[in-house]
Amino acid sequence: MDNDKIWAHSGDSHFLEPADLWHQILPKKQADRMPRTESIGDNEELVTVDGTSFRRPLPKIFTARGATGETIAEMSHRPPGSRDISLRLEDLDGEGIWAEVMYQSIGLWCSLIEDPQLIRDAARAENEWLASEVQAKAPDRLVPAALMPMLDVGDAVAELQHAAEVGLHLVSLPTGHPAGTRDYNDASWEPLWAAAEEAGMVVGFHIGTDGGDQASRFRGPGGAILNYVETTYGGQYAAMKLVASGALERHPRLRVLVSEGGASWVPFIGDRMNEAYRQHAMFVRPPLARLPKEYLYEQVYTSFQHDETAPAAMWAMGYQNVMWGSDYPHIEGTYGHSQKTLHELVDGVAPEVRQRITQGAFKELFPHVSDPPA
Ligand code: MN
């Protein structure tokens, strides 16, 4: 095994908002309605969003096991830099992570807000905070994702433009369109795709944001595995909708990032879409100038953390937009074993493939980031 440190950019990381963030940036009346969590007992937390609460399991110790049952990772606490940017950069240096996309944590629950005015004001305030208090601490390394008001397309367009003005580089959209809006293949979203292309904002879809009961759909034997895999599909649907509806064809400079959902689904879905396009050509509306897989391969980027087959999507199946992601500081991620994981993934592949997975694909989406130490 190659013992050199591998530096990688991460297409999938998160920050934990300060517990009092909403009260720092919004009037109390609005802040009180924003998502918050509190622990109840040892293994559960209560999530409250605008007066509605639900419980979710939160074990004290997370354990990851190898194929023969051996413990390969155990975490009983959040990494030190989960909330603090200076400590975070120390964590990242230790792990070999240079630049990273940062999605929200508590903010992901914002998709449950049903009041357009509340989410509009919250997104505006949060994005200013992200630009000045997070990104500004290391603008060549940290790429926080803008929170978007998605209950109204006009609001979404306005906030995307505002987020671009304050200097953010990507927006975070839920993989499932919010209740009361049309699906992402509908023409009503066209102004948003146009605005993202115009502003050069990457459209990020983090998996597990379909809304509803997605994370607990299956019960009984095997439920944990079934539910975990289930959270993946929303990102695939979002990408397919943008290709099949012609949105990516109409906006050739629009770039989409599907984070945390693996990469080898792209060649598979591309094949399926091409077959539909060819064999069912008489039903296909709108017609596309090129085969669906070409748009998928050129404009959709994906991040994966442990997936053993992801590098082969690049070297064996011709899909170039594969990037690694640490999912820091989440338990599904690689904190504590990033170097081991990176070596296992890319020690055996050609140097140009390794370069593109660890840095090149990310740098294409975010050319402003700096390069890691040589
Ligand atoms: Mn993630």
Coordinates of C-alpha atoms and ligand atoms in Angstrom, one line a residue:
M1 CA 0.0 0.0 0.0
D2 CA 1.1 3.5 -0.9
N3 CA 1.7 5.3 2.3
D4 CA 1.7 8.9 0.9
K5 CA -0.9 11.2 2.1
I6 CA -3.7 11.6 -0.4
W7 CA -5.3 15.0 -0.5
A8 CA -8.8 15.1 -1.8
H9 CA -11.6 17.6 -2.2
S10 CA -15.0 16.5 -0.8
G11 CA -18.2 16.8 -2.7
D12 CA -20.2 16.0 0.4
S13 CA -19.7 17.5 3.8
H14 CA -21.8 19.2 6.4
F15 CA -21.7 21.8 9.1
L16 CA -23.6 21.8 12.3
E17 CA -25.2 25.1 12.8
P18 CA -24.8 26.9 16.2
A19 CA -27.7 26.0 18.5
D20 CA -28.8 29.6 18.6
L21 CA -28.2 30.4 14.9
W22 CA -31.8 31.3 14.1
H23 CA -32.0 33.6 17.0
Q24 CA -28.8 35.3 15.9
I25 CA -30.0 36.0 12.4
L26 CA -33.8 36.2 12.6
P27 CA -36.4 38.2 14.6
K28 CA -37.5 36.1 17.7
K29 CA -41.0 35.5 16.3
Q30 CA -39.6 33.8 13.2
A31 CA -36.6 32.1 14.9
D32 CA -38.9 30.3 17.4
R33 CA -40.6 28.6 14.4
M34 CA -37.3 27.4 12.8
P35 CA -36.1 23.8 13.1
R36 CA -34.4 22.8 16.3
T37 CA -33.5 19.5 18.0
E38 CA -33.3 18.4 21.6
S39 CA -32.2 15.1 22.9
I40 CA -34.7 13.0 24.8
G41 CA -33.3 10.1 26.8
D42 CA -30.1 8.4 25.6
N43 CA -31.0 7.3 22.1
E44 CA -33.5 9.7 20.7
E45 CA -33.9 13.3 19.7
L46 CA -36.9 15.5 19.2
V47 CA -37.0 17.5 16.0
T48 CA -39.4 20.5 16.1
V49 CA -40.3 22.5 13.0
D50 CA -42.8 25.3 13.1
G51 CA -44.9 23.8 15.8
T52 CA -44.7 20.2 14.6
S53 CA -42.5 17.6 16.3
F54 CA -41.3 14.1 15.6
R55 CA -38.7 11.8 17.2
R56 CA -35.8 10.2 15.6
P57 CA -33.3 7.6 16.9
L58 CA -29.8 8.8 17.7
P59 CA -27.6 6.2 19.3
K60 CA -24.8 7.2 21.6
I61 CA -22.2 5.1 19.9
F62 CA -22.1 4.4 16.2
T63 CA -20.2 1.3 15.1
A64 CA -19.2 0.3 11.6
R65 CA -18.2 -3.3 10.9
G66 CA -16.0 -5.0 8.3
A67 CA -17.0 -8.0 6.3
T68 CA -16.0 -10.5 9.0
G69 CA -17.7 -8.6 11.8
E70 CA -14.6 -6.7 13.0
T71 CA -15.1 -3.2 14.2
I72 CA -13.6 -0.8 11.7
A73 CA -14.8 2.5 13.1
E74 CA -16.5 3.5 16.3
M75 CA -17.6 7.1 17.1
S76 CA -19.1 8.2 20.4
H77 CA -18.8 12.0 19.7
R78 CA -19.0 14.5 16.9
P79 CA -15.6 15.3 15.4
P80 CA -14.1 18.4 17.1
G81 CA -14.6 20.7 14.2
S82 CA -18.3 19.9 13.6
R83 CA -19.3 23.4 14.7
D84 CA -16.1 25.4 14.9
I85 CA -14.4 26.5 11.6
S86 CA -10.9 26.7 13.0
L87 CA -11.0 23.3 14.5
R88 CA -12.7 22.0 11.4
L89 CA -9.8 23.1 9.3
E90 CA -7.5 21.2 11.7
D91 CA -9.7 18.1 11.3
L92 CA -9.7 18.4 7.5
D93 CA -5.9 18.8 7.4
G94 CA -5.6 15.7 9.5
E95 CA -7.9 13.7 7.2
G96 CA -6.3 14.9 4.0
I97 CA -9.4 16.9 2.9
W98 CA -8.7 20.2 1.3
A99 CA -11.8 21.9 -0.2
E100 CA -15.3 20.8 0.6
V101 CA -18.9 21.3 -0.2
M102 CA -20.8 21.9 3.0
Y103 CA -24.5 21.2 3.3
Q104 CA -26.7 22.1 6.3
S105 CA -27.6 19.8 9.1
I106 CA -30.5 21.3 11.1
G107 CA -31.2 23.4 8.0
L108 CA -32.1 20.3 6.0
W109 CA -35.3 20.1 8.1
C110 CA -36.2 23.5 6.6
S111 CA -37.9 21.6 3.7
L112 CA -40.7 20.9 6.2
I113 CA -41.6 24.6 6.6
E114 CA -44.9 25.4 4.8
D115 CA -44.9 29.2 5.2
P116 CA -43.4 30.9 2.1
Q117 CA -42.6 34.1 4.0
L118 CA -40.8 32.3 6.8
I119 CA -38.5 30.2 4.5
R120 CA -37.9 33.2 2.3
D121 CA -36.6 35.3 5.2
A122 CA -34.7 32.4 6.8
A123 CA -32.9 31.5 3.6
R124 CA -31.9 35.1 3.0
A125 CA -30.6 35.5 6.5
E126 CA -28.8 32.1 6.5
N127 CA -27.1 32.7 3.2
E128 CA -25.7 36.0 4.4
W129 CA -24.5 34.3 7.5
L130 CA -23.0 31.4 5.5
A131 CA -21.1 33.9 3.3
S132 CA -19.8 36.1 6.1
E133 CA -19.3 33.6 9.0
V134 CA -18.5 30.3 7.3
Q135 CA -17.2 30.7 3.7
A136 CA -15.2 33.9 4.6
K137 CA -13.1 32.0 7.1
A138 CA -11.5 30.0 4.3
P139 CA -13.0 31.1 1.0
D140 CA -10.5 29.0 -1.0
R141 CA -11.5 25.8 0.8
L142 CA -15.1 26.0 2.2
V143 CA -18.0 25.9 -0.3
P144 CA -21.2 26.1 1.8
A145 CA -24.5 25.4 0.0
A146 CA -27.2 28.1 0.0
L147 CA -30.5 27.4 1.6
M148 CA -33.3 27.8 -0.9
P149 CA -37.0 28.9 -0.4
M150 CA -38.6 26.3 -2.7
L151 CA -42.3 26.8 -2.1
D152 CA -42.4 29.4 -4.8
V153 CA -40.3 29.4 -8.0
G154 CA -40.0 33.2 -8.0
D155 CA -38.7 33.1 -4.5
A156 CA -36.2 30.5 -5.4
V157 CA -34.9 32.4 -8.4
A158 CA -34.6 35.6 -6.3
E159 CA -32.7 33.8 -3.5
L160 CA -30.4 32.1 -5.9
Q161 CA -29.4 35.4 -7.3
H162 CA -29.0 36.8 -3.9
A163 CA -26.8 33.9 -2.8
A164 CA -24.7 34.4 -5.9
E165 CA -24.3 38.1 -5.1
V166 CA -23.1 37.4 -1.5
G167 CA -20.5 35.1 -3.1
L168 CA -21.9 31.5 -2.6
H169 CA -21.1 29.0 -5.3
L170 CA -23.9 26.4 -5.0
V171 CA -27.5 26.0 -3.9
S172 CA -28.9 23.0 -2.0
L173 CA -32.2 21.7 -3.4
P174 CA -34.2 18.9 -1.8
T175 CA -34.3 15.8 -4.0
G176 CA -38.1 15.8 -3.7
H177 CA -39.9 18.9 -4.8
P178 CA -41.9 20.4 -2.0
A179 CA -45.6 19.8 -1.5
G180 CA -47.6 22.3 -3.5
T181 CA -45.0 22.6 -6.2
R182 CA -44.7 20.7 -9.5
D183 CA -42.2 18.0 -10.0
Y184 CA -38.7 19.0 -11.2
N185 CA -39.4 17.9 -14.8
D186 CA -42.2 20.5 -15.0
A187 CA -41.7 23.7 -17.0
S188 CA -42.6 25.8 -14.0
W189 CA -39.0 25.3 -12.7
E190 CA -37.5 26.5 -15.9
P191 CA -36.7 30.0 -14.5
L192 CA -34.7 28.4 -11.7
W193 CA -32.5 26.4 -14.1
A194 CA -32.0 29.4 -16.2
A195 CA -31.0 31.5 -13.2
A196 CA -28.6 28.9 -12.0
E197 CA -26.9 28.7 -15.4
E198 CA -26.8 32.4 -15.7
A199 CA -25.3 32.9 -12.2
G200 CA -22.9 30.0 -12.5
M201 CA -24.4 28.4 -9.4
V202 CA -24.0 24.6 -9.1
V203 CA -27.3 22.9 -8.3
G204 CA -26.6 20.5 -5.4
F205 CA -29.0 17.6 -4.5
H206 CA -28.0 15.8 -1.3
I207 CA -29.6 12.4 -1.0
G208 CA -32.1 11.7 1.7
T209 CA -34.0 14.9 1.2
D210 CA -37.1 13.5 -0.5
G211 CA -39.3 14.5 2.4
G212 CA -42.0 12.3 3.9
D213 CA -41.3 8.9 5.5
Q214 CA -38.4 8.0 3.2
A215 CA -36.0 7.1 6.0
S216 CA -38.5 4.8 7.7
R217 CA -40.5 3.4 4.8
F218 CA -39.5 -0.3 5.5
R219 CA -40.2 -2.1 8.7
G220 CA -39.2 -5.6 10.0
P221 CA -36.2 -7.7 9.0
G222 CA -33.6 -5.9 7.0
G223 CA -35.3 -2.5 7.5
A224 CA -32.1 -0.6 8.4
I225 CA -30.4 -1.6 5.1
L226 CA -33.6 -1.2 3.0
N227 CA -34.2 2.3 4.4
Y228 CA -30.6 3.4 4.0
V229 CA -30.6 2.3 0.3
E230 CA -34.0 3.9 -0.2
T231 CA -32.6 7.3 0.6
T232 CA -30.3 7.1 -2.4
Y233 CA -32.9 7.0 -5.2
G234 CA -34.1 10.6 -4.9
G235 CA -30.9 11.9 -6.3
Q236 CA -31.1 9.6 -9.3
Y237 CA -34.7 10.8 -10.0
A238 CA -33.7 14.4 -9.7
A239 CA -30.9 14.0 -12.2
M240 CA -33.1 11.9 -14.6
K241 CA -35.9 14.6 -14.5
L242 CA -33.4 17.3 -15.5
V243 CA -32.1 15.2 -18.4
A244 CA -35.4 13.8 -19.6
S245 CA -37.3 17.1 -19.5
G246 CA -34.6 18.8 -21.6
A247 CA -33.6 21.2 -18.8
L248 CA -29.9 20.2 -19.2
E249 CA -30.1 20.5 -23.0
R250 CA -31.7 24.0 -22.8
H251 CA -29.0 25.0 -20.3
P252 CA -25.7 23.5 -21.4
R253 CA -23.7 25.4 -18.8
L254 CA -25.9 24.2 -15.9
R255 CA -24.0 21.8 -13.6
V256 CA -25.7 19.4 -11.1
L257 CA -24.1 17.7 -8.2
V258 CA -25.7 14.6 -6.6
S259 CA -24.0 14.2 -3.2
E260 CA -23.5 11.1 -1.1
G261 CA -25.4 8.8 -3.5
G262 CA -22.5 6.9 -5.1
A263 CA -21.5 7.2 -8.8
S264 CA -21.9 3.8 -10.6
W265 CA -25.7 4.4 -10.9
V266 CA -25.0 7.0 -13.6
P267 CA -23.8 4.5 -16.3
F268 CA -26.7 2.2 -15.4
I269 CA -29.4 5.0 -15.5
G270 CA -27.8 6.4 -18.6
D271 CA -28.2 3.0 -20.3
R272 CA -31.8 2.7 -19.3
M273 CA -32.6 6.3 -20.5
N274 CA -30.9 5.6 -23.8
E275 CA -32.9 2.5 -24.3
A276 CA -36.1 4.3 -23.6
Y277 CA -35.1 7.1 -26.0
R278 CA -34.3 4.7 -28.8
Q279 CA -36.8 2.0 -28.4
H280 CA -39.8 4.2 -27.4
A281 CA -38.8 7.1 -29.6
M282 CA -42.5 7.5 -30.7
F283 CA -43.5 8.4 -27.1
V284 CA -40.6 10.6 -26.1
R285 CA -41.4 14.3 -25.4
P286 CA -39.5 16.5 -25.7
P287 CA -37.2 15.1 -28.2
L288 CA -33.5 15.7 -27.3
A289 CA -30.7 16.6 -29.7
R290 CA -28.4 14.0 -28.2
L291 CA -28.9 10.8 -26.3
P292 CA -29.9 11.2 -22.6
K293 CA -26.8 9.6 -21.3
E294 CA -24.6 12.3 -22.9
Y295 CA -26.3 15.0 -20.8
L296 CA -26.1 12.8 -17.7
Y297 CA -22.4 12.2 -18.3
E298 CA -21.5 15.8 -19.1
Q299 CA -23.6 17.9 -16.7
V300 CA -24.2 15.6 -13.7
Y301 CA -21.5 15.1 -11.1
T302 CA -21.7 12.7 -8.3
S303 CA -20.0 12.1 -4.9
F304 CA -19.4 8.9 -3.1
Q305 CA -17.6 8.0 0.1
H306 CA -17.0 4.2 0.4
D307 CA -18.4 2.7 -2.8
E308 CA -15.9 0.2 -4.2
T309 CA -17.4 0.3 -7.7
A310 CA -17.4 4.1 -8.1
P311 CA -13.8 4.5 -9.6
A312 CA -14.7 1.9 -12.2
A313 CA -17.6 4.1 -13.3
M314 CA -14.9 6.4 -14.6
W315 CA -12.2 4.1 -15.9
A316 CA -14.4 1.3 -17.1
M317 CA -17.6 3.0 -18.1
G318 CA -16.5 6.4 -19.3
Y319 CA -18.3 8.5 -16.8
Q320 CA -15.8 11.3 -15.9
N321 CA -17.7 13.3 -13.3
V322 CA -17.0 11.1 -10.3
M323 CA -15.7 12.8 -7.1
W324 CA -15.0 11.6 -3.7
G325 CA -16.8 13.0 -0.6
S326 CA -16.0 12.6 3.1
D327 CA -19.5 13.2 4.5
Y328 CA -17.7 14.9 7.4
P329 CA -18.8 15.0 10.2
H330 CA -21.5 12.3 9.7
I331 CA -21.2 8.7 10.8
E332 CA -21.8 7.4 7.2
G333 CA -18.7 9.4 6.4
T334 CA -15.0 8.7 6.6
Y335 CA -13.8 10.8 9.6
G336 CA -11.0 8.9 11.4
H337 CA -10.4 6.7 8.4
S338 CA -10.3 9.0 5.4
Q339 CA -6.8 8.1 4.4
K340 CA -7.3 4.4 4.7
T341 CA -10.5 4.6 2.6
L342 CA -8.9 6.8 0.0
H343 CA -5.9 4.5 -0.4
E344 CA -8.2 1.5 -0.7
L345 CA -10.2 3.3 -3.4
V346 CA -7.5 4.8 -5.6
D347 CA -4.2 3.1 -5.0
G348 CA -4.9 0.6 -7.8
V349 CA -6.2 3.1 -10.5
A350 CA -4.4 5.1 -13.1
P351 CA -2.9 8.4 -11.9
E352 CA -5.2 10.5 -14.1
V353 CA -8.3 8.7 -12.7
R354 CA -7.0 9.1 -9.2
Q355 CA -6.4 12.8 -9.8
R356 CA -9.9 13.4 -11.2
I357 CA -11.7 11.5 -8.5
T358 CA -9.8 13.2 -5.6
Q359 CA -9.5 16.7 -7.1
G360 CA -10.2 17.2 -10.8
A361 CA -14.0 16.8 -11.0
F362 CA -14.5 19.0 -7.9
K363 CA -12.2 21.7 -9.3
E364 CA -14.3 21.7 -12.5
L365 CA -17.4 22.7 -10.5
F366 CA -15.5 25.1 -8.2
P367 CA -12.5 26.4 -10.0
H368 CA -12.0 29.2 -7.4
V369 CA -10.8 26.7 -4.7
S370 CA -7.0 26.5 -4.1
D371 CA -4.9 23.4 -4.6
P372 CA -3.8 21.3 -1.6
P373 CA -0.2 21.3 -0.4
A374 CA 2.1 19.5 -2.8
Ligands
MN1 MN -23.7 13.9 3.3

